[in-house]
PDB file of C-alpha atoms and ligand atoms in Angstrom:
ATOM      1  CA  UNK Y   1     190.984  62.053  59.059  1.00 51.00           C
ATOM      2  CA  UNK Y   2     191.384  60.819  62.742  1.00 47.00           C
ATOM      3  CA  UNK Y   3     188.883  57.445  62.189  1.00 49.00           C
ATOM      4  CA  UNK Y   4     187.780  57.255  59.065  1.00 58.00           C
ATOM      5  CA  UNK Y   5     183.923  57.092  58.994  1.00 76.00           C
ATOM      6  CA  UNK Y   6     183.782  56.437  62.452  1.00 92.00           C
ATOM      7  CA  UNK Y   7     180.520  55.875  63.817  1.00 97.00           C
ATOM      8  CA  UNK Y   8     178.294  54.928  66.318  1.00 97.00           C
ATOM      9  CA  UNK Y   9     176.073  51.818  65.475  1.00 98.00           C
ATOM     10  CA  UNK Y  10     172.292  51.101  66.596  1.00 98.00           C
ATOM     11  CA  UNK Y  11     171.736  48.111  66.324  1.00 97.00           C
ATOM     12  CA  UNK Y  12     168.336  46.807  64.663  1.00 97.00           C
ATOM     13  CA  UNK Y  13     166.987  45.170  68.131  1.00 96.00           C
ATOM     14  CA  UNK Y  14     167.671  48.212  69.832  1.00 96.00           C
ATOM     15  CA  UNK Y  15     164.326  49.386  71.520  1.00 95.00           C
ATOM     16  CA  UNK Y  16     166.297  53.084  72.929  1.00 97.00           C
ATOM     17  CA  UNK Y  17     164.096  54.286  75.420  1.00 98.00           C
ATOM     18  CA  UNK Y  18     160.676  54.309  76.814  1.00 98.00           C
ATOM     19  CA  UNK Y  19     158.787  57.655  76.171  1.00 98.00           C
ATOM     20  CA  UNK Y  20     158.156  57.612  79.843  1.00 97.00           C
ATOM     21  CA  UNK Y  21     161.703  58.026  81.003  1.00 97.00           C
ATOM     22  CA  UNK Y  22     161.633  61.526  78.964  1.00 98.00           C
ATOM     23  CA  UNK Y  23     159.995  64.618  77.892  1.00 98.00           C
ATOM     24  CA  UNK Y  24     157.472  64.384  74.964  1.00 98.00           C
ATOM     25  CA  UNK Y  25     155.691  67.451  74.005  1.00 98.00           C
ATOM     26  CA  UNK Y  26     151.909  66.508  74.528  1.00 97.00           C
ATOM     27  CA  UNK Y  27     150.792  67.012  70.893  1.00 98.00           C
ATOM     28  CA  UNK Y  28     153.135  63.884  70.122  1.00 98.00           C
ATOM     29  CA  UNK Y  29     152.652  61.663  72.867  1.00 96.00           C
ATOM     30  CA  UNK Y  30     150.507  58.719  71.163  1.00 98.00           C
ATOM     31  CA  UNK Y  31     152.446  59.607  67.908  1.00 98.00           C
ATOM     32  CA  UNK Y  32     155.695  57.846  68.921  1.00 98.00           C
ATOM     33  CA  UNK Y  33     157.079  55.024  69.306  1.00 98.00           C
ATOM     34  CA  UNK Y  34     159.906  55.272  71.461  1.00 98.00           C
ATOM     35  CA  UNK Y  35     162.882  57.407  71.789  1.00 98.00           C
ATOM     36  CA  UNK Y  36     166.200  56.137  69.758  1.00 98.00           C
ATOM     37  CA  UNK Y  37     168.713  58.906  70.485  1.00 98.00           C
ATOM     38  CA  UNK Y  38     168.096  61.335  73.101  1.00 98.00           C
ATOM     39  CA  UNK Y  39     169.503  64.725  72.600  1.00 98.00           C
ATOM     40  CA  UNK Y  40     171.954  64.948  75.094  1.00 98.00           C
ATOM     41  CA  UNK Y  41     173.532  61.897  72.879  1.00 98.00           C
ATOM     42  CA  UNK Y  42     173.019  63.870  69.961  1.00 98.00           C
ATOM     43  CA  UNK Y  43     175.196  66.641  71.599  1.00 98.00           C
ATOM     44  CA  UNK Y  44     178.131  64.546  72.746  1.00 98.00           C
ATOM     45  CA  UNK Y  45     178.242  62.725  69.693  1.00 98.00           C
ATOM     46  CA  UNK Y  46     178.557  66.532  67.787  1.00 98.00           C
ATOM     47  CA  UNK Y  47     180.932  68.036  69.496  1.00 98.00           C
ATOM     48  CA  UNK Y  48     183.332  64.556  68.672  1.00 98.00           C
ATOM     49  CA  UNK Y  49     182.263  65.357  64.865  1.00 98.00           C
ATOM     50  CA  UNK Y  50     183.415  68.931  65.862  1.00 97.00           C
ATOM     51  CA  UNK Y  51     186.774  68.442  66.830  1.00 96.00           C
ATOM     52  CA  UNK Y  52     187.668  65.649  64.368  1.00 96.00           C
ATOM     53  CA  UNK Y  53     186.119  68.137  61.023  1.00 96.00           C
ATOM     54  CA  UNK Y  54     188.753  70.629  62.854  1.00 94.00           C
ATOM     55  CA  UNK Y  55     191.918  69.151  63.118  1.00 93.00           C
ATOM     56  CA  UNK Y  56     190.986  67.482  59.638  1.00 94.00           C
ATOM     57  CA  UNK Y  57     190.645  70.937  57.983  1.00 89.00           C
ATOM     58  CA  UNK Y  58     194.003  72.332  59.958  1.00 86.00           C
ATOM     59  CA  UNK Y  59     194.101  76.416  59.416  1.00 86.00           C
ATOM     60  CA  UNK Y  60     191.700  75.916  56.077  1.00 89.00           C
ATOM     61  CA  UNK Y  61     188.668  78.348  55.325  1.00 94.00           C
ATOM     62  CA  UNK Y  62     185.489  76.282  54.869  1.00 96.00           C
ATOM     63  CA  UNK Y  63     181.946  77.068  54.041  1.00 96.00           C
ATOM     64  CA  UNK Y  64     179.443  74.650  56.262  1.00 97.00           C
ATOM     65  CA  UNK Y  65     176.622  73.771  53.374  1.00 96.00           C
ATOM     66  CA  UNK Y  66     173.620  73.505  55.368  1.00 96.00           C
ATOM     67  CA  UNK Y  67     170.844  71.141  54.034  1.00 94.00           C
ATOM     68  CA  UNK Y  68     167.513  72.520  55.203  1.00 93.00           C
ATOM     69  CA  UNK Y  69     165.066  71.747  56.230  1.00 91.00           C
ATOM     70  CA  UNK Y  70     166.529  68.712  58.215  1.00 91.00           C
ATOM     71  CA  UNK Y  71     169.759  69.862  58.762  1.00 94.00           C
ATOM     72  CA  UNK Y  72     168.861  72.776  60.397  1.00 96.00           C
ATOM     73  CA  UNK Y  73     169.614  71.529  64.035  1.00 98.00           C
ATOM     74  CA  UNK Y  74     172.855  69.610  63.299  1.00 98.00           C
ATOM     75  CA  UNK Y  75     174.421  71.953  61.189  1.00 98.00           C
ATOM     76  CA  UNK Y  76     173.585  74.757  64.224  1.00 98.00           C
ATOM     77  CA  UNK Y  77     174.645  72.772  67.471  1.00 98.00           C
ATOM     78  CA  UNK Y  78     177.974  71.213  65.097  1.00 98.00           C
ATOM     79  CA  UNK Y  79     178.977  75.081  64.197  1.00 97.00           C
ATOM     80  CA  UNK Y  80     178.329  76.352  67.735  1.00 97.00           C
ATOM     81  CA  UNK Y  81     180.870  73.074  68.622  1.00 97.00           C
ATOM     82  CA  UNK Y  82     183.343  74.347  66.300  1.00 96.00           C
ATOM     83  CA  UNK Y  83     183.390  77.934  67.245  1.00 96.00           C
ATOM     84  CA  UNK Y  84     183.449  76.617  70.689  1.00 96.00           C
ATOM     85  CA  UNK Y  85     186.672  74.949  69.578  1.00 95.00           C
ATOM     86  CA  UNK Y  86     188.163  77.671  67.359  1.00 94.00           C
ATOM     87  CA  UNK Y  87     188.500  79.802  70.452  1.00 94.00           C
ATOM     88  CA  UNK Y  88     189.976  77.796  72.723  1.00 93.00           C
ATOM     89  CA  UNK Y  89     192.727  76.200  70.516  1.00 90.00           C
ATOM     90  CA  UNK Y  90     196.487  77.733  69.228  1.00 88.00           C
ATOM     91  CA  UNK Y  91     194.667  77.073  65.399  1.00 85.00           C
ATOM     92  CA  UNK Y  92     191.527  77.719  64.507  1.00 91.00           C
ATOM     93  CA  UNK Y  93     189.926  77.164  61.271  1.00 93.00           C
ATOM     94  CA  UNK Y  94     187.824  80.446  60.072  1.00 94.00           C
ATOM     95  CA  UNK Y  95     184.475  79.710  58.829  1.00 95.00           C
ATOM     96  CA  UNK Y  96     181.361  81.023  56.803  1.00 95.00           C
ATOM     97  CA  UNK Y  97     177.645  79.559  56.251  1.00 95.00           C
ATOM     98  CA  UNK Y  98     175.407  78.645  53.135  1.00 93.00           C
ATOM     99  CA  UNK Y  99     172.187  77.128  52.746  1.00 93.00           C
ATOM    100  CA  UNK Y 100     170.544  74.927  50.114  1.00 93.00           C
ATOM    101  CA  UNK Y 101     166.919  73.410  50.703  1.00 92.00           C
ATOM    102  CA  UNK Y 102     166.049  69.870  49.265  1.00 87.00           C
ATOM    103  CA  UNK Y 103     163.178  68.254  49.100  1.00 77.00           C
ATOM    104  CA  UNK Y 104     162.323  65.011  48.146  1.00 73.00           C
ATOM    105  CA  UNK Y 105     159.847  62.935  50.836  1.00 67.00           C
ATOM    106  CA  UNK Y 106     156.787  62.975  50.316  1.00 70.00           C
ATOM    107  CA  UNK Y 107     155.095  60.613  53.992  1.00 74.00           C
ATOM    108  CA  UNK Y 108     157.776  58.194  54.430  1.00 75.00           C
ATOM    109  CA  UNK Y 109     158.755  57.599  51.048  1.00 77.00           C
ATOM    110  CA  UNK Y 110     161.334  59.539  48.877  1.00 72.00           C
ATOM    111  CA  UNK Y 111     159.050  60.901  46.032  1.00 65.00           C
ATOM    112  CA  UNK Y 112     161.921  60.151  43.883  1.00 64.00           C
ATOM    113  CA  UNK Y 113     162.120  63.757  42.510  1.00 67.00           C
ATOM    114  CA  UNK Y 114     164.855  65.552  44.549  1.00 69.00           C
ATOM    115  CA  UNK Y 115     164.402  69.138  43.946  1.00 71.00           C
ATOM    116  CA  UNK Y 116     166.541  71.952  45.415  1.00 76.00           C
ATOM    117  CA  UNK Y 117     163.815  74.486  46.223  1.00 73.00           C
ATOM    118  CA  UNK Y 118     165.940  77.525  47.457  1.00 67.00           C
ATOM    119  CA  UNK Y 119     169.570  78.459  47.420  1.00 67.00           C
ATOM    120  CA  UNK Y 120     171.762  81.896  46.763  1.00 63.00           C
ATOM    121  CA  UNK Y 121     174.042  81.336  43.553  1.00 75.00           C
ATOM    122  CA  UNK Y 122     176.177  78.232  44.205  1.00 84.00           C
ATOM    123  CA  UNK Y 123     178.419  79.602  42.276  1.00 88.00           C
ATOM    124  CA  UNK Y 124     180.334  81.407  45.155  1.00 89.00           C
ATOM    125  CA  UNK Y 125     181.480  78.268  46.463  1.00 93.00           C
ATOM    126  CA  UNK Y 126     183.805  78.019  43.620  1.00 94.00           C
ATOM    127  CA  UNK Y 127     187.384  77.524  45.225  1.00 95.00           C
ATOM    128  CA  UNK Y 128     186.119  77.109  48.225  1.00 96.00           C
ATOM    129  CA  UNK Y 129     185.841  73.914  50.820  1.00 96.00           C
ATOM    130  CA  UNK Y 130     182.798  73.266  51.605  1.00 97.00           C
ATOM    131  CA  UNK Y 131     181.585  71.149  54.229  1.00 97.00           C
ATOM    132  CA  UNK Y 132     178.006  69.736  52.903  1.00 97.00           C
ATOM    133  CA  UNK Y 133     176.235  69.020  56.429  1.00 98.00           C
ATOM    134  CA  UNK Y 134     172.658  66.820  56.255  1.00 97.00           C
ATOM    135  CA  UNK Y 135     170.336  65.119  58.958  1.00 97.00           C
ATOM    136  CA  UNK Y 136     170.567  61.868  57.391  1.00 97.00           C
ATOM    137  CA  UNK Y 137     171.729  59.859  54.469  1.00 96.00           C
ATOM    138  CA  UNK Y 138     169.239  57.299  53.601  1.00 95.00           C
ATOM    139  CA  UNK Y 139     168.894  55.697  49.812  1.00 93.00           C
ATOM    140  CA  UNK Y 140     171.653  58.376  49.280  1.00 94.00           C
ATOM    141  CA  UNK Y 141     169.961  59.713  46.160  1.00 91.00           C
ATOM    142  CA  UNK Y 142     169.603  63.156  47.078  1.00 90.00           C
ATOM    143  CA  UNK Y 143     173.823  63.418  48.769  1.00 94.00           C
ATOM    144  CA  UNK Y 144     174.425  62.023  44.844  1.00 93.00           C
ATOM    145  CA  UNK Y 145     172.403  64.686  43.009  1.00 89.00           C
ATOM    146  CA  UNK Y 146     173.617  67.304  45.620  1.00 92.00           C
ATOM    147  CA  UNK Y 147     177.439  66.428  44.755  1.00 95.00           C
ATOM    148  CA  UNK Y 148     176.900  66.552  40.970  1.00 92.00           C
ATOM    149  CA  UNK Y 149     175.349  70.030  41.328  1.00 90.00           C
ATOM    150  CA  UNK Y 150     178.029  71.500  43.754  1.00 93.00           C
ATOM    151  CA  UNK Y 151     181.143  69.706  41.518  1.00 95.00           C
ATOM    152  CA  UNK Y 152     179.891  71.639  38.722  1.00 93.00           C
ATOM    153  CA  UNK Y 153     180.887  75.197  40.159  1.00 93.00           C
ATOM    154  CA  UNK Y 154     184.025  74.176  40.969  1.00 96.00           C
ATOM    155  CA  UNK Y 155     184.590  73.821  44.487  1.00 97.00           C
ATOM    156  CA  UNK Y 156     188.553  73.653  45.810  1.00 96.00           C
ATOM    157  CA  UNK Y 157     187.377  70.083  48.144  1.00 96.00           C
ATOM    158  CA  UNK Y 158     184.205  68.741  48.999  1.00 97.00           C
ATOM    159  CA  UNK Y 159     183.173  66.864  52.498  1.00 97.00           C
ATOM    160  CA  UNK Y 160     179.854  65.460  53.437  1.00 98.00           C
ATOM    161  CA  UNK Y 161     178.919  65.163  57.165  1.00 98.00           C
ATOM    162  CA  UNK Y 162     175.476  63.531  58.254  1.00 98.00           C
ATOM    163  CA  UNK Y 163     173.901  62.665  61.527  1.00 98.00           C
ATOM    164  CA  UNK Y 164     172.840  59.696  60.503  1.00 98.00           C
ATOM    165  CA  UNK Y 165     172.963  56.919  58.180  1.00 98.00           C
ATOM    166  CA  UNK Y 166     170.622  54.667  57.557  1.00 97.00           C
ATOM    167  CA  UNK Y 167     171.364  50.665  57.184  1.00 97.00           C
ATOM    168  CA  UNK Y 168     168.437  49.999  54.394  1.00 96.00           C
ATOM    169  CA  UNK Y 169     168.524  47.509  51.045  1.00 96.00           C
ATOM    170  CA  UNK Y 170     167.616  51.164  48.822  1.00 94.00           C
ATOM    171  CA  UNK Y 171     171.190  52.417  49.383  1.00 94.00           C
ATOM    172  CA  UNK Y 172     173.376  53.644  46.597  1.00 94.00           C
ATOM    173  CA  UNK Y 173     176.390  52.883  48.363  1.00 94.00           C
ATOM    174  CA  UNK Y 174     177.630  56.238  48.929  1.00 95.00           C
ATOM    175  CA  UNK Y 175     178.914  56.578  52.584  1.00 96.00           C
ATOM    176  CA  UNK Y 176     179.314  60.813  53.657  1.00 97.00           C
ATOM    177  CA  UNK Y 177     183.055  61.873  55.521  1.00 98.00           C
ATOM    178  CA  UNK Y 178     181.753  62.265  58.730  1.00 98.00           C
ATOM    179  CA  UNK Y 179     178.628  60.384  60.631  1.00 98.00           C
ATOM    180  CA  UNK Y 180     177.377  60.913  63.817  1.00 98.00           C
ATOM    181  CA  UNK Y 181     175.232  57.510  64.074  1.00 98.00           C
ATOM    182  CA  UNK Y 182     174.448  54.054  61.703  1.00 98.00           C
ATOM    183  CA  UNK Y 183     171.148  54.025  62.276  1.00 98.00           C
ATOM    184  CA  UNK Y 184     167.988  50.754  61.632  1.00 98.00           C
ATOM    185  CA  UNK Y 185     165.759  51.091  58.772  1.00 97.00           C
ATOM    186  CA  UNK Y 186     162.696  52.844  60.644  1.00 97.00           C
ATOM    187  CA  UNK Y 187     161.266  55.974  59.276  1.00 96.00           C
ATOM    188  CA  UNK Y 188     162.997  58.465  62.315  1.00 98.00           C
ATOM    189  CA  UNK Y 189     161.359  61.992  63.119  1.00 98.00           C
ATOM    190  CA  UNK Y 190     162.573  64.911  65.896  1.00 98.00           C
ATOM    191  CA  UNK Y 191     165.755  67.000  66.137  1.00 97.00           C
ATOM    192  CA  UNK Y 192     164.455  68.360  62.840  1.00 94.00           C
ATOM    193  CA  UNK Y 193     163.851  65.385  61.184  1.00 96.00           C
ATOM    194  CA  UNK Y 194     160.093  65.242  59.744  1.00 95.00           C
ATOM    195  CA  UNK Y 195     156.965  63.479  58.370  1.00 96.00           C
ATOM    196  CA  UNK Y 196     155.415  65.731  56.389  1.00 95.00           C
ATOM    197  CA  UNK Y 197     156.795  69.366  58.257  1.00 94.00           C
ATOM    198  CA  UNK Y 198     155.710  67.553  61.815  1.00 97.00           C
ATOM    199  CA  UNK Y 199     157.709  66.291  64.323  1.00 98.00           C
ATOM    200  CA  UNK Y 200     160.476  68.975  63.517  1.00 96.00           C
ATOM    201  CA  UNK Y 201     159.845  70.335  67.035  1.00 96.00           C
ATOM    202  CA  UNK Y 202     160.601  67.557  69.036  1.00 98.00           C
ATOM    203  CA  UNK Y 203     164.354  67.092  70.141  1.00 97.00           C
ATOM    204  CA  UNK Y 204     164.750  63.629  70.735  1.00 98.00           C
ATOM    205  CA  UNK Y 205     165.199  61.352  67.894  1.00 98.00           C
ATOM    206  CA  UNK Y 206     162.330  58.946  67.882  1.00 98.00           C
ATOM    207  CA  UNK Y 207     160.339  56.276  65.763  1.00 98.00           C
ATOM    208  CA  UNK Y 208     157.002  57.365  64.377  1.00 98.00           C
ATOM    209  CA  UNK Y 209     154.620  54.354  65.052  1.00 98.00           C
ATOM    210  CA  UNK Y 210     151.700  53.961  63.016  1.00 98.00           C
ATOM    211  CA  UNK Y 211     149.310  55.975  64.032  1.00 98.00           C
ATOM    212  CA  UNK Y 212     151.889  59.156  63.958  1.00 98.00           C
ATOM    213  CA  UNK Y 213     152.120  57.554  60.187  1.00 97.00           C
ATOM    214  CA  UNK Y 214     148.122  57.730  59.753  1.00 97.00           C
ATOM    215  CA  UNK Y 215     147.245  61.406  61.541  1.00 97.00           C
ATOM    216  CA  UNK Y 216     150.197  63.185  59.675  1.00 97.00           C
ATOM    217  CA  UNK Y 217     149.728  61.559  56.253  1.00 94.00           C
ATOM    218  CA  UNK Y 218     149.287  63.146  53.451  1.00 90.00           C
ATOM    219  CA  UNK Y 219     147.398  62.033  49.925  1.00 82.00           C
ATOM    220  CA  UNK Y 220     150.455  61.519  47.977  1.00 69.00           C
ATOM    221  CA  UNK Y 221     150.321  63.166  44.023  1.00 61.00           C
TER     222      UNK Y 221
HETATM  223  N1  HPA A   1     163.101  60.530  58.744  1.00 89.86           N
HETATM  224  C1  HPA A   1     162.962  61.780  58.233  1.00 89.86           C
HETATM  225  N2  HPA A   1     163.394  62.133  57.032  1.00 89.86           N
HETATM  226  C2  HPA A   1     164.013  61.185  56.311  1.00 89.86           C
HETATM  227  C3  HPA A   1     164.206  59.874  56.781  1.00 89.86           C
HETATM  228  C4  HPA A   1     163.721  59.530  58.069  1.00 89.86           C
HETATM  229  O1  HPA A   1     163.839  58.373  58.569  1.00 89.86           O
HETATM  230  N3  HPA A   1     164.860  59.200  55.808  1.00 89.86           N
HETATM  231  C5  HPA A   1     165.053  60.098  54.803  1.00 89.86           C
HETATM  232  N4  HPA A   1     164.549  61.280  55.089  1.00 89.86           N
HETATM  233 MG1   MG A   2     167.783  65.736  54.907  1.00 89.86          MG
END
């Protein structure tokens, strides 16, 4: 690996960016805080991931595992970035997709049941490398229970890439291959991430203030 776990940190004073200086959709504009990473960011940031996952993996087939919902976005603009590299390089790295969906957050806390609600037979990935790509790693409960499940079919390697990472007292310790940003411990929505199935169109990633909290809340079970 080039840099190992490489990352760029935000710090926990960091304020990002005023909601004025971009563009909000309407429906969220009293629902946000302010902006954290812009997009653009977001896009640099992935096509660094890109090129270090390639020359990592060399002329090795990998699977991309996408985690949906949340992943959705990153593992799309980080496989266009590696296609984008595969054809312009002397080596490229072939490369196929899966999906698994997780769920486990229920308003902004992790309902502590992490349940995989959709996914073909895992057990293709047997012999394969797979390249397990999330939105964000928080307590790092659900990474945990995903690796036990995938380990059990056998695959040849196993990576882990996330967007984020989140810096908060809940975390298991596990730390994923690749990150794209260390991030404060604020409840973070946009670029896919959600609160409760909102927010998921909105392409910066911003911090939900409270009364995004109280209008999109849920009665929890
Ligand atoms: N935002 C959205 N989903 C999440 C978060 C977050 O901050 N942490 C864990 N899942
Ligand atoms: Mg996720």
């Amino acid at each position: 690996m080039t840099s190992p776990q490489s990352f760029i940190k935000i710090s926990d004073d960091d304020q990002g960016y005023s909601l004025d200086q971009f563009c909000i959709p309407k429906h969220y504009e009293n629902d946000l805080s302010h902006v954290l990473i812009p997009e653009g960011l977001i896009h640099d940031r992935t096509e660094r991931l890109a090129r270090d996952i390639i020359s990592d993996f060399g002329t090795d087939a990998i699977v991309g595992l996408c985690v949906l919902k949340g992943g959705y976005k990153f593992f799309t603009d980080l496989c266009n970035k590696m296609q984008l590299l595969n054809r312009n390089s002397d080596q490229s790295v072939p490369m196929s997709v899966d999906f698994i969906r997780i769920k486990s957050y229920v308003n902004e806390k992790s309902s502590g049941d992490i349940e995989v609600i959709g996914c073909d037979n895992l057990d293709g990935l047997k012999g394969k490398n797979v390249l397990i790509v999330e939105d964000i790693i928080d307590t790092g409960k659900t990474m945990q229970h995903l690796l036990e499940l995938l380990k059990k079919v056998e695959p040849k390697s196993i990576k882990v890439a996330s967007l984020l990472v989140k810096r908060t007292p809940l975390s298991v310790g596990y730390k994923p291959d690749y990150i794209g940003f260390e991030v404060p411990d604020v409840f973070l929505v946009g670029y896919a991430l959600d609160f409760n199935e909102y927010f998921r169109d909105l392409g910066h990633i911003c911090v939900i203030n409270k009364n995004g909290k109280t209008k999109y809340s849920v009665t929890e079970k």
